[in-house]
Amino acid sequence: TDEIMHQDIIPIYAADIQDQLKKQFAYLSGGRGGDGCPVITFPDYPAFGDIPEKEFQNVLTYLTSIP
């Protein structure tokens, strides 16, 4: 089973992860998919492999919680 999908999701606020968001390894581009869901963009980020898993999870949890 995929642990990430089975974790309880607690709200994350931009103020709590502002340093992580400033890295811009992932962001909402403003586009929407065919089903209306927001598109998350992963630009070229040289140190992508060095991003701690918890930091990655925090940013994705925050981005996917924005209405």
mmCIF file of N, CA and C in Angstrom:
data_model
loop_
_atom_site.group_PDB
_atom_site.id
_atom_site.type_symbol
_atom_site.label_atom_id
_atom_site.label_comp_id
_atom_site.label_asym_id
_atom_site.label_seq_id
_atom_site.Cartn_x
_atom_site.Cartn_y
_atom_site.Cartn_z
ATOM 1 N N THR A 1 0.834 -1.191 0.000
ATOM 2 C CA THR A 1 0.000 0.000 0.000
ATOM 3 C C THR A 1 0.875 1.250 0.000
ATOM 4 N N ASP A 2 0.321 2.272 -0.604
ATOM 5 C CA ASP A 2 1.041 3.535 -0.694
ATOM 6 C C ASP A 2 0.778 4.345 0.567
ATOM 7 N N GLU A 3 1.822 4.502 1.393
ATOM 8 C CA GLU A 3 1.705 5.222 2.653
ATOM 9 C C GLU A 3 1.188 6.635 2.501
ATOM 10 N N ILE A 4 1.664 7.328 1.486
ATOM 11 C CA ILE A 4 1.309 8.730 1.301
ATOM 12 C C ILE A 4 -0.199 8.887 1.136
ATOM 13 N N MET A 5 -0.821 8.014 0.401
ATOM 14 C CA MET A 5 -2.251 8.136 0.128
ATOM 15 C C MET A 5 -3.096 7.792 1.351
ATOM 16 N N HIS A 6 -2.518 7.126 2.338
ATOM 17 C CA HIS A 6 -3.282 6.687 3.493
ATOM 18 C C HIS A 6 -3.001 7.496 4.752
ATOM 19 N N GLN A 7 -2.257 8.568 4.627
ATOM 20 C CA GLN A 7 -1.970 9.414 5.780
ATOM 21 C C GLN A 7 -3.135 10.370 6.005
ATOM 22 N N ASP A 8 -3.362 10.694 7.277
ATOM 23 C CA ASP A 8 -4.360 11.715 7.578
ATOM 24 C C ASP A 8 -3.817 13.048 7.103
ATOM 25 N N ILE A 9 -4.633 13.790 6.382
ATOM 26 C CA ILE A 9 -4.197 15.079 5.849
ATOM 27 C C ILE A 9 -4.599 16.172 6.832
ATOM 28 N N ILE A 10 -3.593 16.895 7.295
ATOM 29 C CA ILE A 10 -3.854 18.029 8.173
ATOM 30 C C ILE A 10 -3.643 19.299 7.353
ATOM 31 N N PRO A 11 -4.401 20.341 7.635
ATOM 32 C CA PRO A 11 -4.263 21.569 6.839
ATOM 33 C C PRO A 11 -2.850 22.136 6.919
ATOM 34 N N ILE A 12 -2.364 22.592 5.784
ATOM 35 C CA ILE A 12 -1.063 23.251 5.717
ATOM 36 C C ILE A 12 -1.310 24.652 5.167
ATOM 37 N N TYR A 13 -0.717 25.632 5.811
ATOM 38 C CA TYR A 13 -0.885 27.017 5.398
ATOM 39 C C TYR A 13 0.401 27.533 4.758
ATOM 40 N N ALA A 14 0.250 28.434 3.781
ATOM 41 C CA ALA A 14 1.398 28.969 3.055
ATOM 42 C C ALA A 14 2.415 29.582 4.016
ATOM 43 N N ALA A 15 1.956 30.241 5.042
ATOM 44 C CA ALA A 15 2.866 30.869 6.005
ATOM 45 C C ALA A 15 3.749 29.832 6.704
ATOM 46 N N ASP A 16 3.224 28.616 6.864
ATOM 47 C CA ASP A 16 3.976 27.561 7.538
ATOM 48 C C ASP A 16 5.079 26.969 6.665
ATOM 49 N N ILE A 17 4.927 27.067 5.357
ATOM 50 C CA ILE A 17 5.898 26.446 4.449
ATOM 51 C C ILE A 17 6.443 27.445 3.428
ATOM 52 N N GLN A 18 6.458 28.707 3.774
ATOM 53 C CA GLN A 18 6.854 29.744 2.820
ATOM 54 C C GLN A 18 8.254 29.534 2.252
ATOM 55 N N ASP A 19 9.198 29.055 3.058
ATOM 56 C CA ASP A 19 10.552 28.816 2.546
ATOM 57 C C ASP A 19 10.546 27.697 1.499
ATOM 58 N N GLN A 20 9.713 26.692 1.725
ATOM 59 C CA GLN A 20 9.605 25.586 0.774
ATOM 60 C C GLN A 20 8.949 26.051 -0.526
ATOM 61 N N LEU A 21 7.940 26.894 -0.411
ATOM 62 C CA LEU A 21 7.255 27.403 -1.602
ATOM 63 C C LEU A 21 8.153 28.318 -2.426
ATOM 64 N N LYS A 22 9.032 29.052 -1.759
ATOM 65 C CA LYS A 22 9.939 29.973 -2.464
ATOM 66 C C LYS A 22 10.901 29.234 -3.385
ATOM 67 N N LYS A 23 11.165 27.972 -3.106
ATOM 68 C CA LYS A 23 12.061 27.185 -3.962
ATOM 69 C C LYS A 23 11.452 26.937 -5.337
ATOM 70 N N GLN A 24 10.136 26.979 -5.434
ATOM 71 C CA GLN A 24 9.381 26.811 -6.677
ATOM 72 C C GLN A 24 9.759 25.547 -7.445
ATOM 73 N N PHE A 25 9.914 24.429 -6.726
ATOM 74 C CA PHE A 25 10.130 23.159 -7.415
ATOM 75 C C PHE A 25 8.807 22.593 -7.918
ATOM 76 N N ALA A 26 7.708 23.158 -7.432
ATOM 77 C CA ALA A 26 6.371 22.824 -7.912
ATOM 78 C C ALA A 26 5.492 24.046 -7.643
ATOM 79 N N TYR A 27 4.600 24.346 -8.599
ATOM 80 C CA TYR A 27 3.693 25.472 -8.396
ATOM 81 C C TYR A 27 2.455 25.310 -9.271
ATOM 82 N N LEU A 28 1.425 26.059 -8.923
ATOM 83 C CA LEU A 28 0.199 26.078 -9.731
ATOM 84 C C LEU A 28 0.408 27.079 -10.853
ATOM 85 N N SER A 29 0.301 26.612 -12.082
ATOM 86 C CA SER A 29 0.566 27.481 -13.226
ATOM 87 C C SER A 29 -0.651 28.319 -13.624
ATOM 88 N N GLY A 30 -1.801 27.976 -13.084
ATOM 89 C CA GLY A 30 -3.019 28.700 -13.434
ATOM 90 C C GLY A 30 -3.848 27.960 -14.468
ATOM 91 N N GLY A 31 -3.267 26.958 -15.096
ATOM 92 C CA GLY A 31 -3.998 26.166 -16.087
ATOM 93 C C GLY A 31 -4.885 25.127 -15.427
ATOM 94 N N ARG A 32 -5.788 24.586 -16.216
ATOM 95 C CA ARG A 32 -6.689 23.530 -15.738
ATOM 96 C C ARG A 32 -6.704 22.406 -16.756
ATOM 97 N N GLY A 33 -6.815 21.175 -16.254
ATOM 98 C CA GLY A 33 -6.897 20.010 -17.117
ATOM 99 C C GLY A 33 -8.281 19.892 -17.727
ATOM 100 N N GLY A 34 -8.455 18.903 -18.582
ATOM 101 C CA GLY A 34 -9.735 18.675 -19.239
ATOM 102 C C GLY A 34 -10.871 18.414 -18.268
ATOM 103 N N ASP A 35 -10.547 17.914 -17.094
ATOM 104 C CA ASP A 35 -11.572 17.651 -16.084
ATOM 105 C C ASP A 35 -11.768 18.818 -15.122
ATOM 106 N N GLY A 36 -11.076 19.930 -15.388
ATOM 107 C CA GLY A 36 -11.229 21.127 -14.561
ATOM 108 C C GLY A 36 -10.298 21.192 -13.368
ATOM 109 N N CYS A 37 -9.496 20.172 -13.170
ATOM 110 C CA CYS A 37 -8.557 20.160 -12.042
ATOM 111 C C CYS A 37 -7.354 21.045 -12.349
ATOM 112 N N PRO A 38 -6.813 21.710 -11.329
ATOM 113 C CA PRO A 38 -5.650 22.572 -11.548
ATOM 114 C C PRO A 38 -4.430 21.761 -11.973
ATOM 115 N N VAL A 39 -3.575 22.396 -12.756
ATOM 116 C CA VAL A 39 -2.348 21.766 -13.227
ATOM 117 C C VAL A 39 -1.202 22.190 -12.306
ATOM 118 N N ILE A 40 -0.492 21.207 -11.772
ATOM 119 C CA ILE A 40 0.698 21.479 -10.962
ATOM 120 C C ILE A 40 1.900 21.325 -11.881
ATOM 121 N N THR A 41 2.731 22.350 -11.910
ATOM 122 C CA THR A 41 3.905 22.364 -12.788
ATOM 123 C C THR A 41 5.160 22.041 -11.975
ATOM 124 N N PHE A 42 6.000 21.180 -12.545
ATOM 125 C CA PHE A 42 7.286 20.827 -11.952
ATOM 126 C C PHE A 42 8.368 21.294 -12.913
ATOM 127 N N PRO A 43 8.858 22.520 -12.740
ATOM 128 C CA PRO A 43 9.879 23.046 -13.646
ATOM 129 C C PRO A 43 11.216 22.347 -13.413
ATOM 130 N N ASP A 44 12.157 22.596 -14.308
ATOM 131 C CA ASP A 44 13.498 22.060 -14.133
ATOM 132 C C ASP A 44 14.067 22.635 -12.838
ATOM 133 N N TYR A 45 14.411 21.779 -11.927
ATOM 134 C CA TYR A 45 14.943 22.195 -10.628
ATOM 135 C C TYR A 45 16.178 21.355 -10.361
ATOM 136 N N PRO A 46 17.358 21.954 -10.448
ATOM 137 C CA PRO A 46 18.612 21.190 -10.368
ATOM 138 C C PRO A 46 18.747 20.295 -9.135
ATOM 139 N N ALA A 47 18.227 20.705 -8.008
ATOM 140 C CA ALA A 47 18.382 19.929 -6.776
ATOM 141 C C ALA A 47 17.117 19.152 -6.427
ATOM 142 N N PHE A 48 16.320 18.793 -7.417
ATOM 143 C CA PHE A 48 15.043 18.120 -7.162
ATOM 144 C C PHE A 48 15.236 16.850 -6.335
ATOM 145 N N GLY A 49 16.277 16.088 -6.633
ATOM 146 C CA GLY A 49 16.545 14.853 -5.908
ATOM 147 C C GLY A 49 16.963 15.075 -4.460
ATOM 148 N N ASP A 50 17.316 16.298 -4.113
ATOM 149 C CA ASP A 50 17.748 16.614 -2.751
ATOM 150 C C ASP A 50 16.630 17.138 -1.862
ATOM 151 N N ILE A 51 15.427 17.282 -2.427
ATOM 152 C CA ILE A 51 14.297 17.786 -1.650
ATOM 153 C C ILE A 51 13.840 16.684 -0.695
ATOM 154 N N PRO A 52 13.809 16.967 0.600
ATOM 155 C CA PRO A 52 13.344 15.957 1.566
ATOM 156 C C PRO A 52 11.891 15.560 1.274
ATOM 157 N N GLU A 53 11.568 14.298 1.504
ATOM 158 C CA GLU A 53 10.225 13.787 1.212
ATOM 159 C C GLU A 53 9.142 14.580 1.937
ATOM 160 N N LYS A 54 9.377 14.923 3.190
ATOM 161 C CA LYS A 54 8.379 15.674 3.963
ATOM 162 C C LYS A 54 8.122 17.045 3.349
ATOM 163 N N GLU A 55 9.177 17.698 2.876
ATOM 164 C CA GLU A 55 9.038 19.005 2.224
ATOM 165 C C GLU A 55 8.216 18.864 0.935
ATOM 166 N N PHE A 56 8.508 17.842 0.158
ATOM 167 C CA PHE A 56 7.764 17.576 -1.080
ATOM 168 C C PHE A 56 6.289 17.333 -0.758
ATOM 169 N N GLN A 57 6.025 16.519 0.250
ATOM 170 C CA GLN A 57 4.641 16.227 0.657
ATOM 171 C C GLN A 57 3.924 17.495 1.119
ATOM 172 N N ASN A 58 4.604 18.325 1.896
ATOM 173 C CA ASN A 58 3.994 19.559 2.389
ATOM 174 C C ASN A 58 3.557 20.452 1.224
ATOM 175 N N VAL A 59 4.455 20.641 0.255
ATOM 176 C CA VAL A 59 4.141 21.514 -0.873
ATOM 177 C C VAL A 59 2.992 20.945 -1.705
ATOM 178 N N LEU A 60 3.028 19.652 -1.999
ATOM 179 C CA LEU A 60 1.948 19.059 -2.793
ATOM 180 C C LEU A 60 0.626 19.068 -2.034
ATOM 181 N N THR A 61 0.675 18.814 -0.742
ATOM 182 C CA THR A 61 -0.564 18.868 0.064
ATOM 183 C C THR A 61 -1.136 20.274 0.030
ATOM 184 N N TYR A 62 -0.284 21.268 0.177
ATOM 185 C CA TYR A 62 -0.759 22.654 0.124
ATOM 186 C C TYR A 62 -1.333 22.994 -1.243
ATOM 187 N N LEU A 63 -0.591 22.671 -2.313
ATOM 188 C CA LEU A 63 -1.052 23.023 -3.669
ATOM 189 C C LEU A 63 -2.357 22.320 -4.028
ATOM 190 N N THR A 64 -2.533 21.098 -3.582
ATOM 191 C CA THR A 64 -3.757 20.376 -3.929
ATOM 192 C C THR A 64 -4.935 20.779 -3.041
ATOM 193 N N SER A 65 -4.677 21.545 -2.001
ATOM 194 C CA SER A 65 -5.775 21.977 -1.127
ATOM 195 C C SER A 65 -6.325 23.353 -1.509
ATOM 196 N N ILE A 66 -5.663 24.038 -2.430
ATOM 197 C CA ILE A 66 -6.136 25.359 -2.847
ATOM 198 C C ILE A 66 -7.351 25.189 -3.745
ATOM 199 N N PRO A 67 -8.471 25.828 -3.394
ATOM 200 C CA PRO A 67 -9.691 25.661 -4.206
ATOM 201 C C PRO A 67 -9.562 26.315 -5.573
#
